[in-house]
Coordinates of C-alpha atoms and ligand atoms in Angstrom, one line a residue:
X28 CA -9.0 -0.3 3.1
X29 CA -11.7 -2.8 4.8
X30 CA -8.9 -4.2 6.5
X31 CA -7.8 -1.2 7.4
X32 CA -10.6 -0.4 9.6
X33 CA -10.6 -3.3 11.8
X34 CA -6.7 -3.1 12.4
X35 CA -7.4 0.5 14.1
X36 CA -9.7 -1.4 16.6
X37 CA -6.6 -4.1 17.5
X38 CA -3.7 -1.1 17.0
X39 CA -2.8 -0.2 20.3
X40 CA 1.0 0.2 21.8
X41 CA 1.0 -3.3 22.8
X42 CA 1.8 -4.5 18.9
X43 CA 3.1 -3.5 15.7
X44 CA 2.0 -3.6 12.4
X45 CA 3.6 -3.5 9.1
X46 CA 2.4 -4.0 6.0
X47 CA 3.6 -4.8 2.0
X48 CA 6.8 -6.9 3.4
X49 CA 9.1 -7.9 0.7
X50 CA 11.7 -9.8 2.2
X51 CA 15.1 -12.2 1.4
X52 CA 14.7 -15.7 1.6
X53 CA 17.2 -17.7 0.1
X54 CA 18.0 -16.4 -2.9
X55 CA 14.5 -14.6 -3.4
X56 CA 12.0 -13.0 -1.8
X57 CA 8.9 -13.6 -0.2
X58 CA 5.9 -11.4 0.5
X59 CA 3.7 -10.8 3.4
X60 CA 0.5 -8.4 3.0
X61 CA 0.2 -7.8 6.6
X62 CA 2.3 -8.8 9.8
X63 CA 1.0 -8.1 13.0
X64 CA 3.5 -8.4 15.8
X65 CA 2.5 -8.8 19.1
X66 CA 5.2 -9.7 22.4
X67 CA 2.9 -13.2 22.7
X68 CA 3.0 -14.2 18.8
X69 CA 3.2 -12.8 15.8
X70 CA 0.0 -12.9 13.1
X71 CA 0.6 -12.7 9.6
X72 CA -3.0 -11.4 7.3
X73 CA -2.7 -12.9 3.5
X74 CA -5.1 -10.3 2.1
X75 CA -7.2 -11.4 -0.5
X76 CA -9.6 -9.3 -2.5
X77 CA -11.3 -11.7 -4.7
X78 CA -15.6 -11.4 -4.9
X79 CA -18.3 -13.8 -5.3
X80 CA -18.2 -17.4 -4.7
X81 CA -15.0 -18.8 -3.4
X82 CA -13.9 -22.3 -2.1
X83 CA -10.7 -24.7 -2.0
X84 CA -8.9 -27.9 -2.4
X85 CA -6.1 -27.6 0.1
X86 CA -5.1 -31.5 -0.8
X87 CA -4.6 -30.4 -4.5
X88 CA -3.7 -26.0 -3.6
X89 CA -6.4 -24.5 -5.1
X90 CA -8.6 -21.7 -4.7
X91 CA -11.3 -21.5 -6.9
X92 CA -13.8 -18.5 -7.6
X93 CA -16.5 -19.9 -9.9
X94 CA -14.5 -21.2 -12.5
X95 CA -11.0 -19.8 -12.0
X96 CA -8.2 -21.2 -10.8
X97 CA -5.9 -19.8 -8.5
X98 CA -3.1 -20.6 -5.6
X99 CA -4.6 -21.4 -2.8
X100 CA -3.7 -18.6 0.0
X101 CA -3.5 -20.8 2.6
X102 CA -0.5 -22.7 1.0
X103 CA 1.1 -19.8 0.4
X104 CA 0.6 -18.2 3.9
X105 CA 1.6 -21.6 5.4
X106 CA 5.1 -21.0 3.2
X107 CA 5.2 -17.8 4.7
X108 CA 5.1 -18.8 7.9
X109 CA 7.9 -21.1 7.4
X110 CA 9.9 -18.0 6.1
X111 CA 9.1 -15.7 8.5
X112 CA 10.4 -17.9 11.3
X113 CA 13.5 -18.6 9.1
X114 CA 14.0 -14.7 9.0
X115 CA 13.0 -14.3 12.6
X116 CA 16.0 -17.4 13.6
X117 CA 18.5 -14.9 11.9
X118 CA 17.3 -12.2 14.1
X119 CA 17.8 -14.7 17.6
X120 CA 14.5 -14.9 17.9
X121 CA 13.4 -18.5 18.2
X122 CA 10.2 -19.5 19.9
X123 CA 7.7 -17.3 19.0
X124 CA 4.8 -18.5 17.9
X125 CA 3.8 -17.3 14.1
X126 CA -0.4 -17.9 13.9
X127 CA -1.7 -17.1 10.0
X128 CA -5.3 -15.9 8.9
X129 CA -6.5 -15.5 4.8
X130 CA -8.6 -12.4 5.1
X131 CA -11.4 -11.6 2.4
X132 CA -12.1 -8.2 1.9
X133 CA -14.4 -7.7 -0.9
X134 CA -18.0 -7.0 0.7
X135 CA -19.0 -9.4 -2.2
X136 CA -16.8 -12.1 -1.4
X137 CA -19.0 -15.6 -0.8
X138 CA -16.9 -18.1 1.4
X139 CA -17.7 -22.1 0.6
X140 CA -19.8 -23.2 3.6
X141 CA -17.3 -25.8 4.5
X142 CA -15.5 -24.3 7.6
X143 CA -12.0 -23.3 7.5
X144 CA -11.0 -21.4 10.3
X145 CA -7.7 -20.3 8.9
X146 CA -10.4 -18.1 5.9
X147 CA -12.1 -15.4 7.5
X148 CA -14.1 -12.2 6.3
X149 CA -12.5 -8.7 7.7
X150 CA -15.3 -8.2 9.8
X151 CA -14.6 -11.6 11.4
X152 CA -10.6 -9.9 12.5
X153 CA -11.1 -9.1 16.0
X154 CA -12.9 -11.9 16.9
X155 CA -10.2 -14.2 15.5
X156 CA -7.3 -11.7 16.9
X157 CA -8.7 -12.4 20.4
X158 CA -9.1 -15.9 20.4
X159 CA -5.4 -16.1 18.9
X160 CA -4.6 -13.8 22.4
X161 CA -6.4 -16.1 24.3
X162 CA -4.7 -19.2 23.0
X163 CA -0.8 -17.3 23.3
X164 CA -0.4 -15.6 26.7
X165 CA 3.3 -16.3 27.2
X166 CA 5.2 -13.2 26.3
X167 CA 8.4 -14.1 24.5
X168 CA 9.9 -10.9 24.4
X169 CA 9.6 -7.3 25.4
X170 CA 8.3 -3.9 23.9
X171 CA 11.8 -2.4 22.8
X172 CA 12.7 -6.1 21.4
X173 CA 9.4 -6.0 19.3
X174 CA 10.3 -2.6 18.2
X175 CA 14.0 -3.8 17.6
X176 CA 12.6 -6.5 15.4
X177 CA 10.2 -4.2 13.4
X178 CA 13.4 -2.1 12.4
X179 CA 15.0 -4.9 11.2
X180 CA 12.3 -6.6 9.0
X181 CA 11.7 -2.5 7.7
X182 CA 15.6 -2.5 6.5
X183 CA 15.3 -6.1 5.0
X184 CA 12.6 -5.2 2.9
X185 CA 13.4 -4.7 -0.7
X186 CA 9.7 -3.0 -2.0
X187 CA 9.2 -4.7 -5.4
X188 CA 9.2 -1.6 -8.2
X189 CA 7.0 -2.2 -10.5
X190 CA 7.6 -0.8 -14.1
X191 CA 4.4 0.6 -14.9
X192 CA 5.2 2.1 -18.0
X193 CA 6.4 -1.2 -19.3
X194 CA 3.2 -3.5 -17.9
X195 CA 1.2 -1.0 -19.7
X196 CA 2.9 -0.4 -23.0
X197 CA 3.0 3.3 -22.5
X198 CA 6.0 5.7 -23.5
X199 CA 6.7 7.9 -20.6
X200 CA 7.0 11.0 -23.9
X201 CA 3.0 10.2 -24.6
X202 CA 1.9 11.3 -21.1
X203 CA 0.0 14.6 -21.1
X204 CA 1.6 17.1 -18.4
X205 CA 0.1 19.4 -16.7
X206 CA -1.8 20.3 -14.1
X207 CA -5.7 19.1 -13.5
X208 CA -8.6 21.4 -12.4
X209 CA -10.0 19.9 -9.2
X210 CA -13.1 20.7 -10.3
X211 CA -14.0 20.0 -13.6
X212 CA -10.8 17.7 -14.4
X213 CA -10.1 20.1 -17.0
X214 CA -6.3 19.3 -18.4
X215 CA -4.3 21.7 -17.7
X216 CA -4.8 25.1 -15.4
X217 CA -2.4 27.8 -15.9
X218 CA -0.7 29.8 -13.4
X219 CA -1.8 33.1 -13.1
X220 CA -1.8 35.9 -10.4
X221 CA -0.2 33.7 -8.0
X222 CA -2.7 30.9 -8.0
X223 CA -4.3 28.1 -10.5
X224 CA -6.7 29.2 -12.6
X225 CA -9.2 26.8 -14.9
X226 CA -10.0 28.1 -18.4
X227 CA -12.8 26.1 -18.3
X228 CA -14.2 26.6 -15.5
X229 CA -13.0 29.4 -14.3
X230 CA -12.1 28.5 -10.7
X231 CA -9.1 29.6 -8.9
X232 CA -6.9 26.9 -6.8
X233 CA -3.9 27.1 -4.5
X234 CA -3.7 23.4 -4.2
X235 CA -4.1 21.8 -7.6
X236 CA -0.2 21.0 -7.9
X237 CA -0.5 18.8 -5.0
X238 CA -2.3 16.3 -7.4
X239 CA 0.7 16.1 -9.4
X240 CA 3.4 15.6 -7.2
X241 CA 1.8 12.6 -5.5
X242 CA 0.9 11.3 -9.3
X243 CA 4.5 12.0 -10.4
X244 CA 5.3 9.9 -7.3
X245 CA 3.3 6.9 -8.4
X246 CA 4.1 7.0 -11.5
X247 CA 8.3 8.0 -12.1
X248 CA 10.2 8.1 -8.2
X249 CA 9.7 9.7 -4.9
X250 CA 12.6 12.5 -5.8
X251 CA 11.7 15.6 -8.0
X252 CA 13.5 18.5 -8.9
X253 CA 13.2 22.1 -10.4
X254 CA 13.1 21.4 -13.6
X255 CA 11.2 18.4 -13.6
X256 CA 8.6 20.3 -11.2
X257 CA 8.3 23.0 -13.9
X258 CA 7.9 20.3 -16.8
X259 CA 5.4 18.1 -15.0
X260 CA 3.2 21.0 -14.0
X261 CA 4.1 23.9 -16.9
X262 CA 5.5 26.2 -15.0
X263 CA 8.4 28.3 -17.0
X264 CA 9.1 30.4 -13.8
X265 CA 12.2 29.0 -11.4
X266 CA 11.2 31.1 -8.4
X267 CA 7.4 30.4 -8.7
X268 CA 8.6 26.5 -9.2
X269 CA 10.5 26.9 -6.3
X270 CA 8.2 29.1 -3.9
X271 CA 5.3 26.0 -4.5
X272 CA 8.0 23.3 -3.7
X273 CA 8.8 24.8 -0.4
X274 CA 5.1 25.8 0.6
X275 CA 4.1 22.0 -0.2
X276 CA 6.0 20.8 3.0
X277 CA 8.3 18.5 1.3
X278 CA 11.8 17.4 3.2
X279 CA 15.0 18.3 0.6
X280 CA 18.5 18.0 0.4
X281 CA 21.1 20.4 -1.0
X282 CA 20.9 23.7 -1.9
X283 CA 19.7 26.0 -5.2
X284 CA 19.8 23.7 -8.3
X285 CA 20.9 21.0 -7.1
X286 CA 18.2 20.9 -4.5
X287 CA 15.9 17.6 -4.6
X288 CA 12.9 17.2 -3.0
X289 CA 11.8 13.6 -1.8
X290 CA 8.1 13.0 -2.1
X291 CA 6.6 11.4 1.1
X292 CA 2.7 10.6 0.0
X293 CA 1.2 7.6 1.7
X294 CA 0.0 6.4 -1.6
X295 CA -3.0 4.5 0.5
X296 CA -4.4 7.5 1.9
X297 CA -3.6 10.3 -0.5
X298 CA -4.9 7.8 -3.7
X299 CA -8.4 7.4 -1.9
X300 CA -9.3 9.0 -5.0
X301 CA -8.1 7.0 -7.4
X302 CA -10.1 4.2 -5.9
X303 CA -12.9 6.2 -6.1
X304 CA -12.1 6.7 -9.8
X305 CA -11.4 3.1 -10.3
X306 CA -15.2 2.1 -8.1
X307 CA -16.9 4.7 -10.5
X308 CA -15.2 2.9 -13.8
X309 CA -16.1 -0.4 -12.6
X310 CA -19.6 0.5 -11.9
X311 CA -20.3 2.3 -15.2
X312 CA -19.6 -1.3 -16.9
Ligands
LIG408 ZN1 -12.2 23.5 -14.1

């Protein structure tokens, strides 16, 4: 979400950018956080997230924070590279300059004194996005190529699907449905007049479904029906079940029954509160 903020400053209609790319490569896959795509190069961000006191030992790829060991991110964004302009030769595309940066995000983040200027902090992005500009003027292709492009990396990418359920050790059966009071988090709120109401503490709520769809999302698929509306959120009533799927805005397909509705969230702007959850967890230790 740091990121995030400087990227609106360099987002204009003179680049693209995508992020989370999952995409073929030989046999596998490879991964890009962040790929900014511009007509005079293209800039791919490895996002790191890590705090405290960081440095490296390119020679032997490491990264290490304190103690710990990990991959160095400049390896692996220098592979990445290499793979992106392998993806981008399949696409015609062969000239175009592909610039990397490792990004630090975490406010508490401490980068080893000696200068890399490949490993920046996010506030250091425009600054660095510049100087890249200034250093590739020569446009290699033009705005409805870029955008061409951009479709075609977006249909190559295979997003990785995690099996929560499975990392965690939790039987889908052992969730508790139902639907959370907003304000008092109260599990769950029963439907009543035509609205949410909390037992607990009393309030009424239009909107407290919402919640569950976009957690049903994160957690299961991005398609729901009836039924499993009515299970996930306790509703025994088809046409209530029904009358809150089509007020919540969702696009569908087919008709009655058989209707399915696809679940859209942007799971980075409509989770702000779980992160908030998670920053409140974090501090309480
Ligand atoms: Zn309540």
């Amino acid at each position: 979400m740091s990121l995030d903020y400087y990227l609106k400053f360099i987002n204009d209609q003179s680049n693209l950018i995508l992020h989370d790319l999952r995409l073929p490569y030989i046999k596998s896959y490879y991964q890009i956080d962040t790929l900014m795509m511009i007509q005079t190069f293209f800039l791919i961000l490895e996002v790191k997230n890590h705090a405290n006191f960081i440095r490296f030992d390119h020679k032997n790829g490491v990264m290490y924070q304190g103690d710990k060991k990990y991959e160095d991110p400049v390896g692996q964004a220098q592979a990445q590279v290499h793979q992106l302009k392998s993806s981008l030769h399949k696409l015609g595309i062969r000239d175009m300059p592909v610039k990397f940066l490792v990004v630090f995000t975490n406010p508490k983040a401490i980068l080893s004194e000696e200068k890399d200027e490949r490993v920046i902090y996010s506030h250091q992005l425009l600054q660095k996005f510049e100087e890249l500009s200034n250093e590739n003027q020569t446009s290699f292709i033009q705005m409805p190529q870029l955008n061409a492009i951009a479709n075609q990396l977006i249909t190559q990418n295979k997003p990785l699907q995690s099996d929560m359920f499975k990392q965690l050790g939790i039987l889908p059966q052992n969730l508790k449905l139902g639907v959370i009071c907003p304000s008092c988090q109260h599990l769950h709120m029963i439907r009543k007049h035509g609205h949410w109401f909390c037992p607990k503490c009393q309030i009424k709520s239009h909107t407290a479904h919402l919640r569950s769809l976009f957690e049903y999302q994160l957690l299961f698929n991005s398609q729901i029906t009836n039924r499993q509306f009515r299970k996930l959120c306790n509703i025994e009533s088809i046409k209530t079940a029904s009358r809150l799927l089509m007020s919540s805005g969702l696009p569908h397909i087919g008709e009655h029954r058989h209707r399915i509705y696809h679940l859209n969230y942007n799971l980075q702007q409509d989770g702000r509160y779980l992160l908030d959850y998670f920053d409140k967890l974090n501090f309480r230790e």
